[in-house]
Amino acid sequence: MASPTEHEVLAAVLQIRGGTLQVLAWQRALPPDSGRWALPGGLLGDDEDVEQSVRRQLAEKVDLREVTHVEQLGVFSRPDRVPGVRRIATAFLGLVPSDADPAVPPDTHWHVLAAPAPVLANAAFDHADIVAAARDRLRAKLSYTNLGFALAPREFTISALRDLYVAALGHPVSATNLQRVLTRRAVLEPTGAVAPPGPAGGRPAALFRFTDRTLRVTDASAVLRAPSGSPGEGTRGAVP
Amino acid sequence: MASPTEHEVLAAVLQIRGGTLQVLAWQRALPPDSGRWALPGGLLGDDEDVEQSVRRQLAEKVDLREVTHVEQLGVFSRPDRVPGVRRIATAFLGLVPSDADPAVPPDTHWHVLAAPAPVLANAAFDHADIVAAARDRLRAKLSYTNLGFALAPREFTISALRDLYVAALGHPVSATNLQRVLTRRAVLEPTGAVAPPGPAGGRPAALFRFTDRTLRVTDASAVLRAPSGSPGEGTRGAVP
DNA sequence: CCAAAAGTGTTTTTTCTACACCCATGA
DNA sequence: TCATGGGTGTAGAAAAAACACTTTTGG
């Protein structure tokens, strides 16, 4: 009634590739669940916490410098989630900018997260649940934080950014309003440079960058904010 | 470099008592950290997941029927968080309505979360960090969900509800606006009954209740919502 | 000059805050 | 009738959606 457990960390690494949201997974060669697709991760080391561990494990699959954001999703602990042993997982969301193309091992591939279909077909263990949680977290945070920085290249046009938001959110986004909202919130700033038009012509697009490249909550709205001039201790920011 | 670990669950149970936000903790009698204040919890059992476990553990400290909401906060895993053993904790937020007064064991007390002071003075291990995370999560979710239901009695006046929000958020809240915001979002509904005025007189207050007593995201705002008539798969709800 | 793509101006809608005012009760 | 608390009406402000229109390019 309280045996020792193994503790693993797992990461759902998401990237927008070719206009669709995709997740990195590798194909298991050995039982259990051989042939199925698993998330990168591994057992927690003795002298590291879960955050350090997931970064270490990820470094074995992708160039860590390409992972622009990592955050904890939660614990997955069903007693039967891995057959034979009691293994508890701390799951993470990882994000890679759309212009990166990290080298990955031969057993590792990107998988499209199709809209209505299951998030990761033929997934090992409970890894499909983790991918679903990662996608939901990304969608939620894109709306009220500056998390877009983790999906976008250093510099980009508004329509390129719009395409990223469309792919991640799964619904239409107006480039016009996207620019205005993000600019008002001081999330974006113009670089001054412009991108050359495509072969069909068209006005050259201005280039933008994110003002910050670390997570920041930008929509304090959420109502019930402190009155204009008031004490208030400053909430949110630790949302999760 | 990957020894077995112990896994514990811990709960920061919060309640508004006497107008202030408080947390339930018990005083350790034995080393390590004897004399310090610890959160309720215990080791994960072999045949339960962390959610089941925290409910079981809490039942030993308080009447579980009084705990109206439980949610996972995250993993605390510093290698040295508990001396001598490798013990990983999954932390939870628990909420008790302000009109409950659950019986608790003799070593267990409610502790005020004072505004500027540390959240739990003389806390054992890393439990003060957990309490801080719980308070921040509560504050954030009060603003964009119907989580108030977990702090309030079944029926209440608007000014009583306002006092709960003030205690939890730590800043002034207008009763007028609180009522309108929550009513528009269909979080509150009048019961039809009224509360008798206090000794000083005054108009009798109408009684309200929460329409739902399970967590719901009510502020889909957060911008970048799907256009009026659009596909969109419905985000948020899994925020964390 | 025309099509394509980008960006700006302006209106409308929604949602909240602020504040004045009216309502119901006990002493 | 007056002090006390409760509730409504309404004006203002902020932010975002929607859409028309202008700008800049390539053929």
Coordinates of C-alpha atoms (C1' of nucleotides) in Angstrom, one line a residue:
Chain A
M1 CA 0.0 0.0 0.0
A2 CA 2.9 2.4 -0.7
S3 CA 5.6 0.7 -2.7
P4 CA 8.4 2.6 -4.2
T5 CA 7.7 4.0 -7.7
E6 CA 9.5 5.0 -10.8
H7 CA 9.2 8.5 -11.9
E8 CA 9.5 9.5 -15.6
V9 CA 9.3 12.8 -17.4
L10 CA 7.7 13.1 -20.8
A11 CA 7.5 16.0 -23.2
A12 CA 5.0 16.7 -25.9
V13 CA 7.2 18.8 -28.2
L14 CA 5.0 20.8 -30.6
Q15 CA 5.9 22.7 -33.7
I16 CA 4.0 24.2 -36.6
R17 CA 5.4 22.6 -39.7
G18 CA 4.0 23.2 -43.2
G19 CA 1.0 25.0 -41.7
T20 CA -0.1 22.2 -39.4
L21 CA 0.5 21.6 -35.7
Q22 CA 2.7 18.5 -35.2
V23 CA 4.2 16.6 -32.3
L24 CA 7.5 14.7 -32.0
A25 CA 7.3 11.0 -31.2
W26 CA 9.5 7.9 -31.6
Q27 CA 8.5 4.4 -32.5
R28 CA 9.0 1.8 -29.7
A29 CA 11.0 -1.2 -30.9
L30 CA 10.5 -3.3 -27.7
P31 CA 7.6 -4.4 -25.7
P32 CA 5.5 -3.2 -24.0
D33 CA 3.7 -1.3 -26.7
S34 CA 6.3 -2.1 -29.4
G35 CA 5.5 -0.4 -32.7
R36 CA 3.6 2.3 -31.0
W37 CA 4.5 6.0 -30.9
A38 CA 5.9 7.4 -27.6
L39 CA 6.9 10.8 -26.4
P40 CA 10.5 11.6 -25.7
G41 CA 11.4 11.3 -22.0
G42 CA 13.0 9.0 -19.5
L43 CA 13.5 8.3 -15.9
L44 CA 14.1 11.1 -13.4
G45 CA 17.7 11.2 -12.2
D46 CA 18.7 11.2 -8.6
D47 CA 20.2 14.6 -8.5
E48 CA 17.8 16.6 -10.7
D49 CA 14.2 17.9 -10.5
V50 CA 11.7 17.3 -13.2
E51 CA 12.4 20.5 -15.0
Q52 CA 16.1 19.8 -15.2
S53 CA 15.3 16.2 -16.2
V54 CA 13.0 17.0 -19.1
R55 CA 15.6 19.3 -20.5
R56 CA 18.3 16.7 -20.2
Q57 CA 16.1 14.0 -21.9
L58 CA 15.0 16.3 -24.7
A59 CA 18.6 17.1 -25.5
E60 CA 18.9 13.5 -26.6
K61 CA 16.3 13.9 -29.3
V62 CA 16.5 17.5 -30.5
D63 CA 18.9 20.4 -30.3
L64 CA 17.8 22.0 -27.1
R65 CA 18.6 25.4 -28.3
E66 CA 15.7 25.0 -30.7
V67 CA 13.2 24.5 -27.9
T68 CA 12.0 27.9 -27.0
H69 CA 9.7 27.1 -24.2
V70 CA 9.1 24.3 -21.7
E71 CA 6.4 24.1 -19.1
Q72 CA 4.9 21.5 -16.8
L73 CA 1.5 20.1 -17.8
G74 CA 0.8 17.8 -14.8
V75 CA 1.1 14.3 -13.4
F76 CA -0.2 11.2 -15.1
S77 CA -0.5 8.4 -12.6
R78 CA -3.1 5.8 -13.5
P79 CA -1.8 2.6 -11.7
D80 CA -2.0 0.6 -14.9
R81 CA -0.6 3.3 -17.3
V82 CA 2.5 1.2 -17.8
P83 CA 2.2 -2.6 -17.5
G84 CA 4.2 -4.4 -14.9
V85 CA 5.7 -1.5 -12.9
R86 CA 4.3 1.5 -11.1
R87 CA 5.6 4.4 -13.2
I88 CA 4.4 7.9 -12.6
A89 CA 4.9 10.6 -15.3
T90 CA 5.3 14.3 -15.1
A91 CA 4.3 15.6 -18.5
F92 CA 5.6 18.8 -20.2
L93 CA 4.8 21.0 -23.1
G94 CA 7.7 21.9 -25.3
L95 CA 7.6 24.4 -28.2
V96 CA 9.9 24.7 -31.3
P97 CA 9.8 27.7 -33.7
S98 CA 8.4 27.1 -37.1
D99 CA 11.6 27.9 -38.9
A100 CA 13.7 25.3 -37.0
D101 CA 14.3 21.8 -38.4
P102 CA 16.1 20.0 -35.7
A103 CA 17.9 16.8 -36.6
V104 CA 16.1 13.8 -34.9
P105 CA 17.1 10.1 -34.6
P106 CA 15.9 7.7 -37.2
D107 CA 13.1 6.2 -35.1
T108 CA 11.7 9.7 -34.4
H109 CA 9.1 11.5 -36.5
W110 CA 6.8 14.5 -36.5
H111 CA 3.0 13.6 -36.4
V112 CA 0.2 15.9 -37.6
L113 CA -2.4 16.7 -34.9
A114 CA -5.4 16.4 -37.2
A115 CA -8.5 18.4 -36.3
P116 CA -11.2 15.9 -35.6
A117 CA -9.0 12.7 -35.5
P118 CA -7.3 11.5 -32.4
V119 CA -4.3 13.6 -31.5
L120 CA -1.7 10.9 -31.9
A121 CA -2.8 7.7 -33.7
N122 CA -1.3 4.5 -32.4
A123 CA 0.2 6.2 -29.3
A124 CA 1.9 4.2 -26.6
F125 CA 0.6 4.0 -23.1
D126 CA -1.3 7.2 -22.2
H127 CA 0.8 9.4 -24.4
A128 CA -2.2 10.5 -26.5
D129 CA -3.8 12.1 -23.4
I130 CA -0.6 14.0 -22.8
V131 CA -0.5 15.3 -26.4
A132 CA -4.1 16.4 -26.0
A133 CA -3.3 18.3 -22.8
A134 CA -0.3 19.9 -24.5
R135 CA -2.4 21.1 -27.4
D136 CA -5.1 22.5 -25.1
R137 CA -2.6 24.3 -23.0
L138 CA -1.0 25.8 -26.1
R139 CA -4.3 27.1 -27.4
A140 CA -5.3 28.6 -24.1
K141 CA -2.1 30.4 -23.5
L142 CA -1.8 31.7 -27.1
S143 CA -4.8 33.8 -26.3
Y144 CA -3.8 35.5 -23.0
T145 CA 0.0 35.4 -23.0
N146 CA 2.8 36.2 -25.4
L147 CA 3.4 32.5 -26.0
G148 CA 3.5 33.1 -29.8
F149 CA 7.2 33.9 -29.4
A150 CA 7.9 30.2 -28.9
L151 CA 6.2 29.2 -32.2
A152 CA 7.5 32.0 -34.4
P153 CA 10.9 32.7 -36.0
R154 CA 12.9 35.7 -34.7
E155 CA 11.5 37.9 -37.3
F156 CA 8.3 37.4 -39.3
T157 CA 5.5 39.1 -41.2
I158 CA 2.1 39.5 -39.8
S159 CA 0.6 37.0 -42.3
A160 CA 3.2 34.4 -41.4
L161 CA 2.3 34.9 -37.8
R162 CA -1.4 34.7 -38.6
D163 CA -0.8 31.3 -40.2
L164 CA 0.9 30.0 -37.1
Y165 CA -2.0 31.1 -34.9
V166 CA -4.5 29.5 -37.4
A167 CA -2.6 26.2 -37.3
A168 CA -2.4 26.2 -33.5
L169 CA -5.9 27.4 -32.7
G170 CA -7.8 25.6 -35.4
H171 CA -10.0 28.6 -36.4
P172 CA -9.7 31.6 -38.7
V173 CA -7.7 34.5 -37.4
S174 CA -7.7 38.0 -39.0
A175 CA -4.3 39.3 -39.7
T176 CA -5.6 42.8 -39.3
N177 CA -6.9 42.3 -35.8
L178 CA -4.0 40.1 -34.8
Q179 CA -1.6 42.8 -35.5
R180 CA -3.6 45.4 -33.6
V181 CA -4.2 43.3 -30.6
L182 CA -0.6 42.2 -30.2
T183 CA 0.7 45.7 -30.9
R184 CA -1.6 47.3 -28.4
R185 CA -0.4 44.8 -25.8
A186 CA 3.2 45.6 -26.6
V187 CA 3.8 42.0 -27.5
L188 CA 5.0 42.8 -31.0
E189 CA 7.2 45.5 -32.4
P190 CA 8.3 46.3 -36.0
T191 CA 11.9 45.7 -36.8
G192 CA 11.9 48.4 -39.5
A193 CA 12.9 45.9 -42.2
V194 CA 10.5 44.6 -44.9
A195 CA 10.2 41.2 -46.6
P196 CA 10.4 41.0 -50.4
P197 CA 7.0 40.2 -52.1
G198 CA 6.4 36.8 -53.5
P199 CA 6.5 35.9 -57.2
A200 CA 2.9 37.1 -57.7
G201 CA 3.8 40.6 -56.5
G202 CA 2.1 42.5 -53.8
R203 CA 3.1 45.0 -51.3
P204 CA 6.2 44.1 -49.3
A205 CA 5.4 43.1 -45.7
A206 CA 6.9 44.7 -42.7
L207 CA 8.9 42.5 -40.4
F208 CA 8.0 42.2 -36.7
R209 CA 9.6 40.6 -33.7
F210 CA 8.3 39.7 -30.2
T211 CA 9.4 42.2 -27.6
D212 CA 9.9 39.5 -25.1
R213 CA 11.0 35.9 -25.6
T214 CA 10.0 34.7 -22.2
L215 CA 6.4 33.9 -21.1
R216 CA 4.4 36.9 -19.9
V217 CA 0.7 37.2 -19.2
T218 CA -0.7 39.9 -21.4
D219 CA -4.4 39.7 -20.9
A220 CA -4.9 40.7 -17.2
S221 CA -8.5 41.3 -18.2
A222 CA -10.3 38.3 -17.0
V223 CA -12.4 40.8 -15.1
L224 CA -12.5 41.5 -11.4
R225 CA -9.2 43.3 -11.8
A226 CA -8.3 45.7 -9.1
P227 CA -9.9 49.1 -9.3
S228 CA -8.0 51.9 -11.1
G229 CA -5.9 53.2 -8.3
S230 CA -5.9 50.4 -5.7
P231 CA -3.6 48.3 -3.6
G232 CA -3.9 44.8 -4.9
E233 CA -1.1 42.4 -4.8
G234 CA -0.8 41.6 -8.5
T235 CA -2.3 38.3 -9.4
R236 CA -1.9 36.0 -12.4
G237 CA 1.5 35.4 -13.9
A238 CA 1.6 32.2 -12.0
V239 CA -1.5 31.0 -13.8
P240 CA 0.1 27.7 -14.3
Chain B
M1 CA 21.0 7.6 -11.6
A2 CA 17.4 6.4 -11.5
S3 CA 16.6 4.9 -8.2
P4 CA 13.1 4.2 -7.1
T5 CA 11.3 7.1 -5.6
E6 CA 8.5 7.7 -3.1
H7 CA 5.5 9.6 -4.3
E8 CA 3.3 11.7 -2.0
V9 CA 0.3 13.8 -2.6
L10 CA -0.2 17.1 -0.7
A11 CA -3.1 19.4 -0.5
A12 CA -3.3 23.1 0.2
V13 CA -6.9 23.3 1.5
L14 CA -8.1 26.9 1.4
Q15 CA -11.1 28.5 3.0
I16 CA -12.2 32.0 3.8
R17 CA -12.8 32.2 7.5
G18 CA -13.7 35.3 9.3
G19 CA -13.0 37.4 6.2
T20 CA -9.4 36.1 5.6
L21 CA -8.0 33.4 3.4
Q22 CA -6.7 30.5 5.5
V23 CA -4.9 27.2 4.8
L24 CA -5.2 24.0 6.8
A25 CA -1.9 22.5 8.2
W26 CA -0.9 20.2 10.9
Q27 CA 2.1 20.4 13.3
R28 CA 4.7 17.7 12.8
A29 CA 5.6 15.9 16.0
L30 CA 8.6 13.9 14.7
P31 CA 11.7 14.8 12.8
P32 CA 12.4 15.8 10.2
D33 CA 11.1 19.3 10.6
S34 CA 9.4 18.5 13.9
G35 CA 7.4 21.5 15.2
R36 CA 6.9 22.9 11.7
W37 CA 3.6 23.1 9.9
A38 CA 2.8 20.6 7.1
L39 CA 0.1 20.2 4.6
P40 CA -2.2 17.2 4.7
G41 CA -1.3 14.3 2.5
G42 CA 0.6 11.1 2.4
L43 CA 2.1 8.4 0.2
L44 CA 0.4 7.3 -3.0
G45 CA -1.2 3.9 -2.7
D46 CA -0.5 1.1 -5.2
D47 CA -3.9 1.0 -6.7
E48 CA -4.9 4.6 -6.9
D49 CA -4.0 7.6 -9.0
V50 CA -3.0 10.9 -7.5
E51 CA -6.5 12.4 -7.7
Q52 CA -8.0 9.4 -5.8
S53 CA -5.1 9.5 -3.4
V54 CA -5.5 13.1 -2.4
R55 CA -9.2 12.6 -1.8
R56 CA -8.5 9.6 0.4
Q57 CA -5.8 11.4 2.4
L58 CA -7.9 14.5 2.9
A59 CA -10.7 12.4 4.2
E60 CA -8.5 11.7 7.2
K61 CA -8.3 15.4 8.1
V62 CA -11.6 16.9 7.1
D63 CA -15.1 15.8 6.1
L64 CA -14.6 15.3 2.4
R65 CA -18.2 16.4 1.6
E66 CA -17.1 19.8 2.7
V67 CA -14.4 20.0 0.1
T68 CA -16.1 21.4 -2.9
H69 CA -13.2 21.5 -5.4
V70 CA -9.9 19.8 -5.8
E71 CA -7.4 20.4 -8.7
Q72 CA -3.8 19.5 -9.4
L73 CA -1.3 22.3 -9.0
G74 CA 1.9 20.5 -10.2
V75 CA 4.9 18.5 -9.2
F76 CA 7.4 19.5 -6.6
S77 CA 10.6 17.5 -7.1
R78 CA 13.7 19.2 -5.8
P79 CA 16.1 16.3 -4.9
D80 CA 16.6 17.7 -1.4
R81 CA 13.0 18.7 -0.7
V82 CA 12.8 15.9 2.0
P83 CA 16.0 15.0 3.7
G84 CA 17.2 11.4 3.4
V85 CA 14.8 10.0 0.9
R86 CA 13.8 10.9 -2.7
R87 CA 10.2 11.9 -2.3
I88 CA 8.3 13.6 -5.1
A89 CA 5.1 15.4 -4.4
T90 CA 2.0 16.1 -6.5
A91 CA 0.4 19.2 -5.0
F92 CA -3.3 20.0 -5.1
L93 CA -5.5 22.9 -4.4
G94 CA -8.6 22.1 -2.3
L95 CA -11.4 24.5 -1.4
V96 CA -13.9 24.6 1.4
P97 CA -17.0 26.8 1.5
S98 CA -16.9 29.7 4.0
D99 CA -19.9 28.4 5.9
A100 CA -18.4 25.0 6.7
D101 CA -16.5 24.3 9.9
P102 CA -15.1 20.9 9.5
A103 CA -13.9 19.0 12.5
V104 CA -10.1 18.6 12.4
P105 CA -7.6 16.6 14.5
P106 CA -6.0 18.3 17.5
D107 CA -2.7 18.9 15.8
T108 CA -4.3 20.6 12.8
H109 CA -5.1 24.3 12.5
W110 CA -6.1 27.0 10.1
H111 CA -3.4 29.5 9.3
V112 CA -4.1 33.0 7.9
L113 CA -2.4 33.8 4.6
A114 CA -1.4 37.4 5.5
A115 CA -1.0 39.9 2.7
P116 CA 2.7 40.8 2.7
A117 CA 4.0 38.2 5.1
P118 CA 5.1 34.7 4.0
V119 CA 2.2 32.5 3.2
L120 CA 2.7 29.9 5.9
A121 CA 5.1 30.8 8.6
N122 CA 7.3 28.0 9.9
A123 CA 6.3 25.7 7.1
A124 CA 7.8 22.2 6.8
F125 CA 9.8 21.2 3.7
D126 CA 8.7 23.1 0.6
H127 CA 5.1 23.4 1.7
A128 CA 5.2 27.2 1.8
D129 CA 5.8 27.1 -2.0
I130 CA 2.8 24.9 -2.5
V131 CA 0.6 27.2 -0.5
A132 CA 1.8 30.2 -2.5
A133 CA 1.0 28.3 -5.7
A134 CA -2.5 27.4 -4.4
R135 CA -3.2 31.0 -3.6
D136 CA -2.1 32.2 -7.0
R137 CA -4.1 29.6 -8.8
L138 CA -7.2 30.5 -6.8
R139 CA -6.9 34.1 -7.5
A140 CA -6.3 33.6 -11.2
K141 CA -9.3 31.2 -11.6
L142 CA -11.7 33.3 -9.6
S143 CA -11.4 35.9 -12.4
Y144 CA -12.1 33.8 -15.5
T145 CA -14.1 30.8 -14.2
N146 CA -17.0 30.2 -11.9
L147 CA -14.7 28.9 -9.2
G148 CA -16.4 31.1 -6.6
F149 CA -18.9 28.3 -6.1
A150 CA -16.3 26.4 -4.2
L151 CA -15.8 29.2 -1.7
A152 CA -19.4 30.3 -1.2
P153 CA -22.3 28.7 0.7
R154 CA -25.2 27.2 -1.2
E155 CA -27.0 30.5 -1.0
F156 CA -25.6 33.9 -0.2
T157 CA -26.1 37.6 -0.6
I158 CA -24.1 39.6 -3.1
S159 CA -22.3 41.5 -0.4
A160 CA -21.4 38.3 1.3
L161 CA -20.0 37.0 -2.0
R162 CA -18.2 40.3 -2.5
D163 CA -16.5 39.8 0.9
L164 CA -15.2 36.4 -0.2
Y165 CA -13.8 37.8 -3.4
V166 CA -12.1 40.6 -1.5
A167 CA -10.5 38.1 0.9
A168 CA -9.3 35.8 -1.8
L169 CA -8.1 38.5 -4.3
G170 CA -6.7 40.9 -1.8
H171 CA -8.1 44.0 -3.5
P172 CA -11.4 45.9 -3.4
V173 CA -14.3 44.5 -5.4
S174 CA -17.5 46.4 -6.2
A175 CA -20.6 44.5 -5.2
T176 CA -22.5 46.3 -8.0
N177 CA -20.2 45.2 -10.7
L178 CA -19.6 41.8 -9.3
Q179 CA -23.3 41.0 -9.5
R180 CA -23.6 42.3 -13.0
V181 CA -20.6 40.5 -14.4
L182 CA -21.5 37.2 -12.8
T183 CA -25.1 37.5 -13.8
R184 CA -24.3 38.3 -17.4
R185 CA -22.1 35.3 -17.6
A186 CA -24.9 33.2 -16.2
V187 CA -22.8 32.1 -13.2
L188 CA -25.2 33.4 -10.7
E189 CA -29.0 33.2 -10.4
P190 CA -31.4 34.7 -7.8
T191 CA -33.1 32.1 -5.6
G192 CA -36.1 34.4 -5.1
A193 CA -35.7 34.4 -1.3
V194 CA -34.3 37.3 0.7
A195 CA -32.1 37.5 3.7
P196 CA -33.4 39.5 6.8
P197 CA -31.6 42.7 7.4
G198 CA -29.0 43.1 10.2
P199 CA -29.7 44.8 13.5
A200 CA -29.0 48.2 12.0
G201 CA -31.7 47.8 9.4
G202 CA -31.3 48.2 5.7
R203 CA -33.0 46.7 2.7
P204 CA -33.2 42.9 2.8
A205 CA -30.7 41.4 0.5
A206 CA -31.8 39.0 -2.3
L207 CA -30.3 35.5 -2.1
F208 CA -28.3 34.1 -5.0
R209 CA -26.8 30.7 -5.9
F210 CA -24.3 29.5 -8.4
T211 CA -25.9 27.9 -11.4
D212 CA -23.2 25.3 -11.6
R213 CA -21.2 23.7 -8.9
T214 CA -18.5 22.3 -11.1
L215 CA -15.6 24.2 -12.7
R216 CA -16.5 26.1 -15.9
V217 CA -14.5 28.6 -17.8
T218 CA -16.7 31.7 -18.2
D219 CA -14.4 34.2 -19.7
A220 CA -13.6 32.8 -23.1
S221 CA -12.6 36.4 -24.0
A222 CA -8.8 36.3 -23.7
V223 CA -9.0 37.5 -27.3
L224 CA -8.3 35.7 -30.4
R225 CA -11.6 33.9 -30.0
A226 CA -13.1 32.3 -33.0
P227 CA -15.0 34.7 -35.3
S228 CA -18.7 34.9 -34.7
G229 CA -19.9 32.1 -37.0
S230 CA -16.9 29.9 -37.4
P231 CA -15.8 26.3 -36.9
G232 CA -13.4 26.4 -34.0
E233 CA -13.0 23.4 -31.8
G234 CA -13.6 25.1 -28.5
T235 CA -10.5 25.9 -26.6
R236 CA -9.9 26.6 -22.9
G237 CA -11.6 24.5 -20.3
A238 CA -8.4 22.6 -19.9
V239 CA -6.5 25.7 -19.0
P240 CA -4.7 23.9 -16.4
Chain C
dC1 C1' -3.2 49.2 -65.9
dC2 C1' -4.4 45.2 -63.3
dA3 C1' -4.1 41.6 -59.9
dA4 C1' -2.2 40.4 -55.5
dA5 C1' -0.8 41.1 -51.0
dA6 C1' -0.3 44.3 -47.0
dG7 C1' -1.8 47.7 -44.1
dT8 C1' -4.8 51.7 -42.3
dG9 C1' -9.2 54.1 -41.1
dT10 C1' -13.5 53.8 -39.3
dT11 C1' -17.7 51.9 -37.5
dT12 C1' -20.1 48.8 -34.6
dT13 C1' -20.4 45.7 -30.8
dT14 C1' -19.4 43.9 -26.4
dT15 C1' -18.0 44.3 -21.9
dC16 C1' -16.8 46.4 -18.1
dT17 C1' -16.2 50.6 -14.6
dA18 C1' -18.0 54.5 -12.2
dC19 C1' -21.3 56.9 -10.1
dA20 C1' -25.8 58.9 -9.2
dC21 C1' -30.0 57.6 -7.6
dC22 C1' -34.0 54.9 -5.8
dC23 C1' -35.7 51.0 -2.5
dA24 C1' -36.8 48.6 1.8
dT25 C1' -36.1 48.0 6.4
dG26 C1' -35.2 48.9 11.8
dA27 C1' -35.1 52.2 15.3
Chain D
dT1 C1' -38.1 60.2 9.2
dC2 C1' -33.7 59.1 9.0
dA3 C1' -29.7 56.2 8.9
dT4 C1' -28.3 51.9 6.9
dG5 C1' -27.5 48.7 3.7
dG6 C1' -29.2 46.8 -1.1
dG7 C1' -30.1 47.3 -5.8
dT8 C1' -30.9 49.6 -10.5
dG9 C1' -30.2 53.1 -14.3
dT10 C1' -27.2 55.1 -17.1
dA11 C1' -23.3 57.2 -18.9
dG12 C1' -18.5 56.6 -20.1
dA13 C1' -14.4 54.1 -21.5
dA14 C1' -11.8 50.4 -23.4
dA15 C1' -11.0 46.8 -26.4
dA16 C1' -11.8 43.9 -30.1
dA17 C1' -14.4 42.4 -34.4
dA18 C1' -15.8 43.7 -39.0
dC19 C1' -15.3 45.7 -43.2
dA20 C1' -14.2 49.3 -46.5
dC21 C1' -10.5 51.4 -48.5
dT22 C1' -5.7 52.8 -49.6
dT23 C1' -0.8 51.5 -50.5
dT24 C1' 2.9 49.0 -52.8
dT25 C1' 4.6 45.8 -55.5
dG26 C1' 5.1 42.3 -60.0
dG27 C1' 3.6 41.4 -64.5

